[in-house]
Amino acid sequence: MNDCSRSDHANLIRQALDDNAGARSALAASWRRSITLYGLDPMRHRQVETITDLQLREARQAMEPVTRAAEGVLDRLFQAVGGVGCCVLLTNTDGIPVERRGAVADDQTFHRWGLWPGAVWSEAVEGTNGIGTALAEHRPVTIHRDQHFHARNTGLSCVTYPVHDHLGRLVGSLDVSSCRADATESILGLISATVADAARAIEAQTFRQAFSDARIVLAGDANERNTAALLAVDRDDLVIGATRAARLSLLITDERIATQLPAADLLAPAQAPYAETETDLHEAERGAVRRALARSGGNVSAAARALGISRATLHRKLHKLGLIELH
């Protein structure tokens, strides 16, 4: 971009802010933060800010549970968008890419733009941009070409979604960026849905890894297809973990989990919390007896030993639980 074009871009931003667009537009609000909060100049031309190799290794180590969960998702996402000249970035909360997927033929170009591990894309450093603004506003963001704050970034188009860890905390972002002039807003709209699905998949896989010994339950409405709304449930049917999507839809907090929250109360909220307690105990006992019988191949004596009760006691339970006809 030449000096005249940079000046036009700076005037566009200043005109929008002079018109008080910041009160109505999320984009202009980010531009205003870039100037008033971070003290940035849209015309300033400087090298992309980067961290040291040691700092990058430390950032990657801190993100390791998420990057391990994201490996396959990043590969599949790049297969979906790489053919249209995009690269894929997974960043930490400081807007620093720690993982990247891109075509070798495009590496030099993307490296020059700073779409590379170790570059700093926080809003405080780069002003309005997909990664930094998504993290600053904690929401999905698409920043297309001259919507960027810095004039030198107006050749980029970025689609970014926040990513959360197994405790529902913001841990970074997933970004698909392009520096092609033919990247249209309609194409970015199609890419956005793919990035959203990938971000949810990373969150779900991170959650499953963190609660690998628990039963994982889909908490969202099946019609909503929100596969990231997951609960981790222990053997007593108590919730021990919830993804951010589940926390938002079911109003789950760390405090509620700490007080021993029954999963049934969340998944069947229309029922009174304690109305079905006796039925629940009956069904739990019935299930335990049936499992013991199944594991013993129907041998009542062996099942009784497995349950730690006498054969006579088990026979009484079979009558009580309505299972005698099976044995």
Coordinates of C-alpha atoms in Angstrom, one line a residue:
M1 CA 0.0 0.0 0.0
N2 CA 1.4 3.4 -1.0
D3 CA 1.4 6.5 1.2
C4 CA -1.7 7.9 -0.5
S5 CA -3.6 4.7 0.2
R6 CA -2.5 4.7 3.8
S7 CA -3.6 8.2 4.2
D8 CA -7.0 7.4 2.8
H9 CA -7.4 4.5 5.2
A10 CA -6.4 6.7 8.2
N11 CA -9.0 9.3 7.0
L12 CA -11.6 6.6 6.8
I13 CA -11.0 5.6 10.4
R14 CA -11.0 9.2 11.7
Q15 CA -14.1 10.1 9.8
A16 CA -16.0 7.1 11.3
L17 CA -14.9 8.1 14.8
D18 CA -15.7 11.8 14.2
D19 CA -19.2 10.6 13.2
N20 CA -19.5 8.8 16.6
A21 CA -19.8 5.5 14.8
G22 CA -18.1 3.9 17.8
A23 CA -21.3 4.1 19.7
R24 CA -23.1 2.1 17.1
S25 CA -20.5 -0.1 15.4
A26 CA -18.5 -2.9 17.0
L27 CA -15.8 -2.3 14.3
A28 CA -15.6 1.4 15.0
A29 CA -15.5 0.7 18.7
S30 CA -12.4 -1.4 18.1
W31 CA -10.9 1.4 16.0
R32 CA -11.5 3.8 18.9
R33 CA -9.8 1.4 21.4
S34 CA -6.9 1.2 19.0
I35 CA -6.4 5.0 19.1
T36 CA -7.5 6.0 22.6
L37 CA -6.7 3.0 24.7
Y38 CA -3.6 1.6 22.9
G39 CA -2.3 4.8 21.4
L40 CA -1.8 3.3 18.0
D41 CA -1.4 5.2 14.6
P42 CA -3.1 3.6 11.6
M43 CA -0.4 4.9 9.3
R44 CA 2.5 3.7 11.4
H45 CA 4.6 1.2 9.4
R46 CA 6.8 -1.1 11.4
Q47 CA 8.0 -4.7 11.4
V48 CA 5.7 -7.3 12.9
E49 CA 6.3 -7.7 16.6
T50 CA 7.5 -11.1 17.6
I51 CA 8.5 -13.0 20.8
T52 CA 11.7 -14.9 21.3
D53 CA 12.1 -18.6 20.5
L54 CA 12.3 -19.3 24.2
Q55 CA 9.1 -17.4 24.8
L56 CA 7.4 -19.3 22.0
R57 CA 8.4 -22.6 23.5
E58 CA 7.0 -21.5 26.8
A59 CA 3.8 -20.4 25.2
R60 CA 3.5 -23.7 23.4
Q61 CA 4.1 -25.6 26.6
A62 CA 1.4 -23.7 28.4
M63 CA -1.1 -24.5 25.6
E64 CA 0.0 -28.1 25.3
P65 CA -3.3 -29.8 26.4
V66 CA -5.3 -27.7 23.8
T67 CA -2.7 -28.0 21.0
R68 CA -2.7 -31.8 21.5
A69 CA -6.4 -31.9 21.3
A70 CA -6.4 -29.6 18.3
E71 CA -3.9 -31.5 16.1
G72 CA -6.4 -33.4 14.0
V73 CA -8.9 -30.6 13.8
L74 CA -6.2 -28.2 12.5
D75 CA -5.2 -30.7 9.8
R76 CA -8.8 -31.1 8.7
L77 CA -9.6 -27.4 8.8
F78 CA -6.5 -26.7 6.6
Q79 CA -7.7 -29.4 4.1
A80 CA -11.0 -27.5 3.9
V81 CA -9.6 -24.0 3.4
G82 CA -6.0 -24.4 2.2
G83 CA -7.1 -24.7 -1.4
V84 CA -8.4 -21.1 -1.5
G85 CA -5.1 -19.6 -0.2
C86 CA -5.7 -19.6 3.5
C87 CA -3.6 -20.5 6.5
V88 CA -4.8 -21.8 9.9
L89 CA -3.6 -20.4 13.2
L90 CA -4.2 -21.5 16.8
T91 CA -3.2 -18.7 19.2
N92 CA -3.0 -18.2 23.0
T93 CA -4.8 -15.4 24.8
D94 CA -2.0 -13.0 24.0
G95 CA -2.8 -13.3 20.3
I96 CA 0.4 -15.2 19.6
P97 CA 0.1 -18.1 17.1
V98 CA 1.5 -21.3 18.7
E99 CA 0.4 -23.7 15.9
R100 CA 0.0 -23.1 12.2
R101 CA -1.1 -25.0 9.1
G102 CA -0.3 -23.6 5.6
A103 CA 0.8 -24.6 2.1
V104 CA 4.6 -24.6 1.6
A105 CA 4.2 -22.5 -1.5
D106 CA 2.6 -19.7 0.5
D107 CA 4.9 -19.8 3.5
Q108 CA 7.1 -17.0 2.5
T109 CA 4.1 -14.7 1.8
F110 CA 2.4 -15.5 5.1
H111 CA 5.7 -15.2 7.0
R112 CA 6.1 -11.7 5.6
W113 CA 2.6 -10.7 6.7
G114 CA 3.3 -12.0 10.2
L115 CA 0.8 -14.9 10.0
W116 CA 3.4 -17.2 11.7
P117 CA 4.1 -18.7 15.1
G118 CA 5.6 -16.2 17.5
A119 CA 4.1 -13.1 15.9
V120 CA 2.0 -10.9 18.2
W121 CA -1.6 -10.2 17.0
S122 CA -3.1 -8.8 20.2
E123 CA -5.4 -5.8 19.6
A124 CA -3.1 -3.7 21.8
V125 CA -0.2 -4.3 19.4
E126 CA -1.9 -4.6 16.0
G127 CA -5.1 -2.7 16.6
T128 CA -8.3 -4.0 15.0
N129 CA -7.6 -7.5 13.6
G130 CA -9.4 -10.9 13.6
I131 CA -7.3 -12.5 16.3
G132 CA -6.8 -9.6 18.6
T133 CA -10.4 -8.3 18.4
A134 CA -11.9 -11.7 18.9
L135 CA -9.9 -12.1 22.0
A136 CA -10.6 -8.6 23.3
E137 CA -14.3 -8.9 22.7
H138 CA -14.6 -12.6 23.5
R139 CA -16.7 -13.3 20.4
P140 CA -16.3 -14.6 16.8
V141 CA -15.0 -11.9 14.5
T142 CA -14.4 -11.5 10.8
I143 CA -12.1 -8.6 9.8
H144 CA -12.0 -8.0 6.0
R145 CA -9.2 -6.0 4.4
D146 CA -9.7 -2.3 5.2
Q147 CA -11.6 -3.1 8.3
H148 CA -8.2 -3.6 9.9
F149 CA -6.8 -0.7 11.9
H150 CA -3.3 -0.6 10.6
A151 CA -3.1 0.4 6.9
R152 CA -0.3 -2.2 6.4
N153 CA -2.8 -5.0 7.3
T154 CA -5.5 -4.0 4.9
G155 CA -4.5 -6.8 2.4
L156 CA -5.6 -9.4 4.9
S157 CA -8.9 -11.1 5.6
C158 CA -9.3 -13.0 8.9
V159 CA -12.0 -15.2 10.4
T160 CA -11.4 -15.9 14.1
Y161 CA -13.3 -17.8 16.9
P162 CA -12.4 -17.8 20.6
V163 CA -11.4 -21.2 22.0
H164 CA -12.0 -22.3 25.7
D165 CA -10.4 -24.9 27.8
H166 CA -12.0 -27.8 29.8
L167 CA -13.0 -25.3 32.6
G168 CA -14.8 -22.9 30.2
R169 CA -12.0 -20.3 30.4
L170 CA -10.8 -18.4 27.3
V171 CA -7.5 -20.1 26.3
G172 CA -6.9 -18.7 22.8
S173 CA -8.4 -18.4 19.3
L174 CA -8.7 -20.3 16.1
D175 CA -8.1 -18.2 13.0
V176 CA -8.2 -18.6 9.2
S177 CA -6.5 -15.8 7.3
S178 CA -6.0 -15.0 3.7
C179 CA -3.9 -12.4 2.0
R180 CA -5.4 -12.9 -1.5
A181 CA -7.1 -10.0 -3.1
D182 CA -10.0 -12.2 -4.4
A183 CA -11.0 -13.2 -0.9
T184 CA -14.6 -11.9 -0.8
E185 CA -16.9 -11.4 2.2
S186 CA -19.2 -14.1 0.8
I187 CA -16.3 -16.6 0.8
L188 CA -15.4 -15.5 4.3
G189 CA -19.0 -16.2 5.4
L190 CA -18.7 -19.8 4.2
I191 CA -15.4 -20.2 5.9
S192 CA -16.8 -18.8 9.1
A193 CA -19.1 -21.7 9.6
T194 CA -16.2 -24.2 9.1
V195 CA -14.1 -22.3 11.6
A196 CA -16.9 -22.3 14.1
D197 CA -17.3 -26.1 13.9
A198 CA -13.6 -26.6 14.2
A199 CA -13.4 -24.4 17.3
R200 CA -16.2 -26.4 18.9
A201 CA -14.4 -29.6 18.0
I202 CA -11.2 -28.4 19.7
E203 CA -13.1 -27.5 22.8
A204 CA -14.9 -30.8 22.9
Q205 CA -11.7 -32.8 22.4
T206 CA -9.9 -30.8 25.0
F207 CA -12.8 -31.5 27.4
R208 CA -12.8 -35.3 26.7
Q209 CA -9.1 -35.5 27.3
A210 CA -9.3 -33.7 30.6
F211 CA -12.2 -35.9 31.8
S212 CA -11.1 -39.1 30.2
D213 CA -12.3 -41.2 33.2
A214 CA -15.7 -39.7 33.3
R215 CA -18.9 -40.4 31.4
I216 CA -19.4 -37.6 28.8
V217 CA -23.0 -36.4 28.2
L218 CA -24.3 -34.2 25.4
A219 CA -26.2 -31.4 27.3
G220 CA -27.5 -29.3 24.4
D221 CA -30.6 -29.7 22.4
A222 CA -29.9 -32.2 19.6
N223 CA -31.7 -29.9 17.1
E224 CA -29.2 -27.1 17.9
R225 CA -26.3 -29.3 16.9
N226 CA -24.1 -27.8 19.6
T227 CA -21.7 -30.6 20.0
A228 CA -19.6 -28.6 22.4
A229 CA -22.3 -28.5 25.1
L230 CA -20.8 -31.4 27.2
L231 CA -21.0 -32.5 30.8
A232 CA -18.6 -34.8 32.5
V233 CA -20.4 -37.1 35.0
D234 CA -19.0 -39.4 37.6
R235 CA -20.3 -42.9 38.6
D236 CA -22.7 -41.3 41.0
D237 CA -24.3 -39.2 38.2
L238 CA -22.8 -36.0 39.6
V239 CA -21.5 -33.3 37.3
I240 CA -17.7 -32.9 37.7
G241 CA -17.1 -30.7 34.6
A242 CA -18.9 -28.7 31.9
T243 CA -17.7 -27.0 28.7
R244 CA -18.3 -23.3 28.2
A245 CA -21.3 -24.0 25.9
A246 CA -22.9 -26.2 28.6
R247 CA -22.2 -23.6 31.3
L248 CA -23.9 -20.9 29.3
S249 CA -26.9 -22.9 28.3
L250 CA -27.5 -24.6 31.7
L251 CA -26.2 -21.7 34.0
I252 CA -23.5 -24.0 35.4
T253 CA -20.7 -22.4 37.6
D254 CA -17.7 -23.8 39.4
E255 CA -19.6 -23.2 42.6
R256 CA -22.6 -25.3 41.5
I257 CA -20.3 -28.1 40.5
A258 CA -18.5 -27.9 43.8
T259 CA -21.8 -28.4 45.7
Q260 CA -22.3 -31.8 44.0
L261 CA -24.7 -31.1 41.1
P262 CA -26.8 -34.1 39.9
A263 CA -26.8 -34.4 36.1
A264 CA -30.4 -35.5 36.1
D265 CA -31.4 -32.1 37.6
L266 CA -29.8 -30.4 34.6
L267 CA -30.9 -32.8 31.8
A268 CA -34.6 -33.0 33.1
P269 CA -35.1 -29.5 34.6
A270 CA -38.9 -29.8 34.5
Q271 CA -38.8 -32.5 37.2
A272 CA -38.6 -31.4 40.8
P273 CA -35.0 -32.0 42.0
Y274 CA -35.9 -34.5 44.7
A275 CA -39.3 -35.9 43.5
E276 CA -37.7 -38.9 41.8
T277 CA -35.1 -39.8 44.5
E278 CA -36.9 -43.0 45.5
T279 CA -37.4 -44.0 41.9
D280 CA -33.8 -43.2 41.1
L281 CA -32.5 -45.4 44.0
H282 CA -34.8 -48.2 42.9
E283 CA -33.5 -48.0 39.3
A284 CA -29.9 -47.8 40.4
E285 CA -30.3 -50.9 42.5
R286 CA -32.1 -52.7 39.7
G287 CA -29.3 -51.8 37.3
A288 CA -26.6 -53.0 39.7
V289 CA -28.3 -56.4 40.1
R290 CA -28.8 -56.8 36.4
R291 CA -25.2 -56.0 35.6
A292 CA -24.0 -58.5 38.2
L293 CA -26.2 -61.2 36.8
A294 CA -25.1 -60.4 33.2
R295 CA -21.4 -60.5 34.2
S296 CA -21.9 -63.9 36.0
G297 CA -23.8 -65.3 33.0
G298 CA -27.0 -65.6 35.0
N299 CA -25.4 -67.5 37.9
V300 CA -27.2 -66.2 41.0
S301 CA -24.6 -67.5 43.4
A302 CA -21.8 -65.8 41.5
A303 CA -23.8 -62.6 41.2
A304 CA -24.5 -62.6 44.9
R305 CA -20.8 -63.0 45.7
A306 CA -19.9 -60.1 43.3
L307 CA -22.5 -57.9 45.1
G308 CA -21.3 -58.9 48.6
I309 CA -24.6 -60.3 49.7
S310 CA -26.0 -63.8 50.3
R311 CA -27.7 -65.9 47.7
A312 CA -31.0 -65.7 49.8
T313 CA -30.7 -61.9 49.9
L314 CA -30.2 -61.7 46.2
H315 CA -33.3 -63.9 45.6
R316 CA -35.4 -61.5 47.8
K317 CA -34.1 -58.5 45.7
L318 CA -35.0 -60.3 42.5
H319 CA -38.6 -60.6 43.7
K320 CA -38.6 -57.0 45.0
L321 CA -37.1 -55.6 41.8
G322 CA -39.4 -57.6 39.5
L323 CA -36.5 -59.6 38.0
I324 CA -37.4 -63.1 39.2
E325 CA -39.1 -64.0 35.9
L326 CA -35.7 -63.6 34.3
H327 CA -34.0 -66.2 36.6

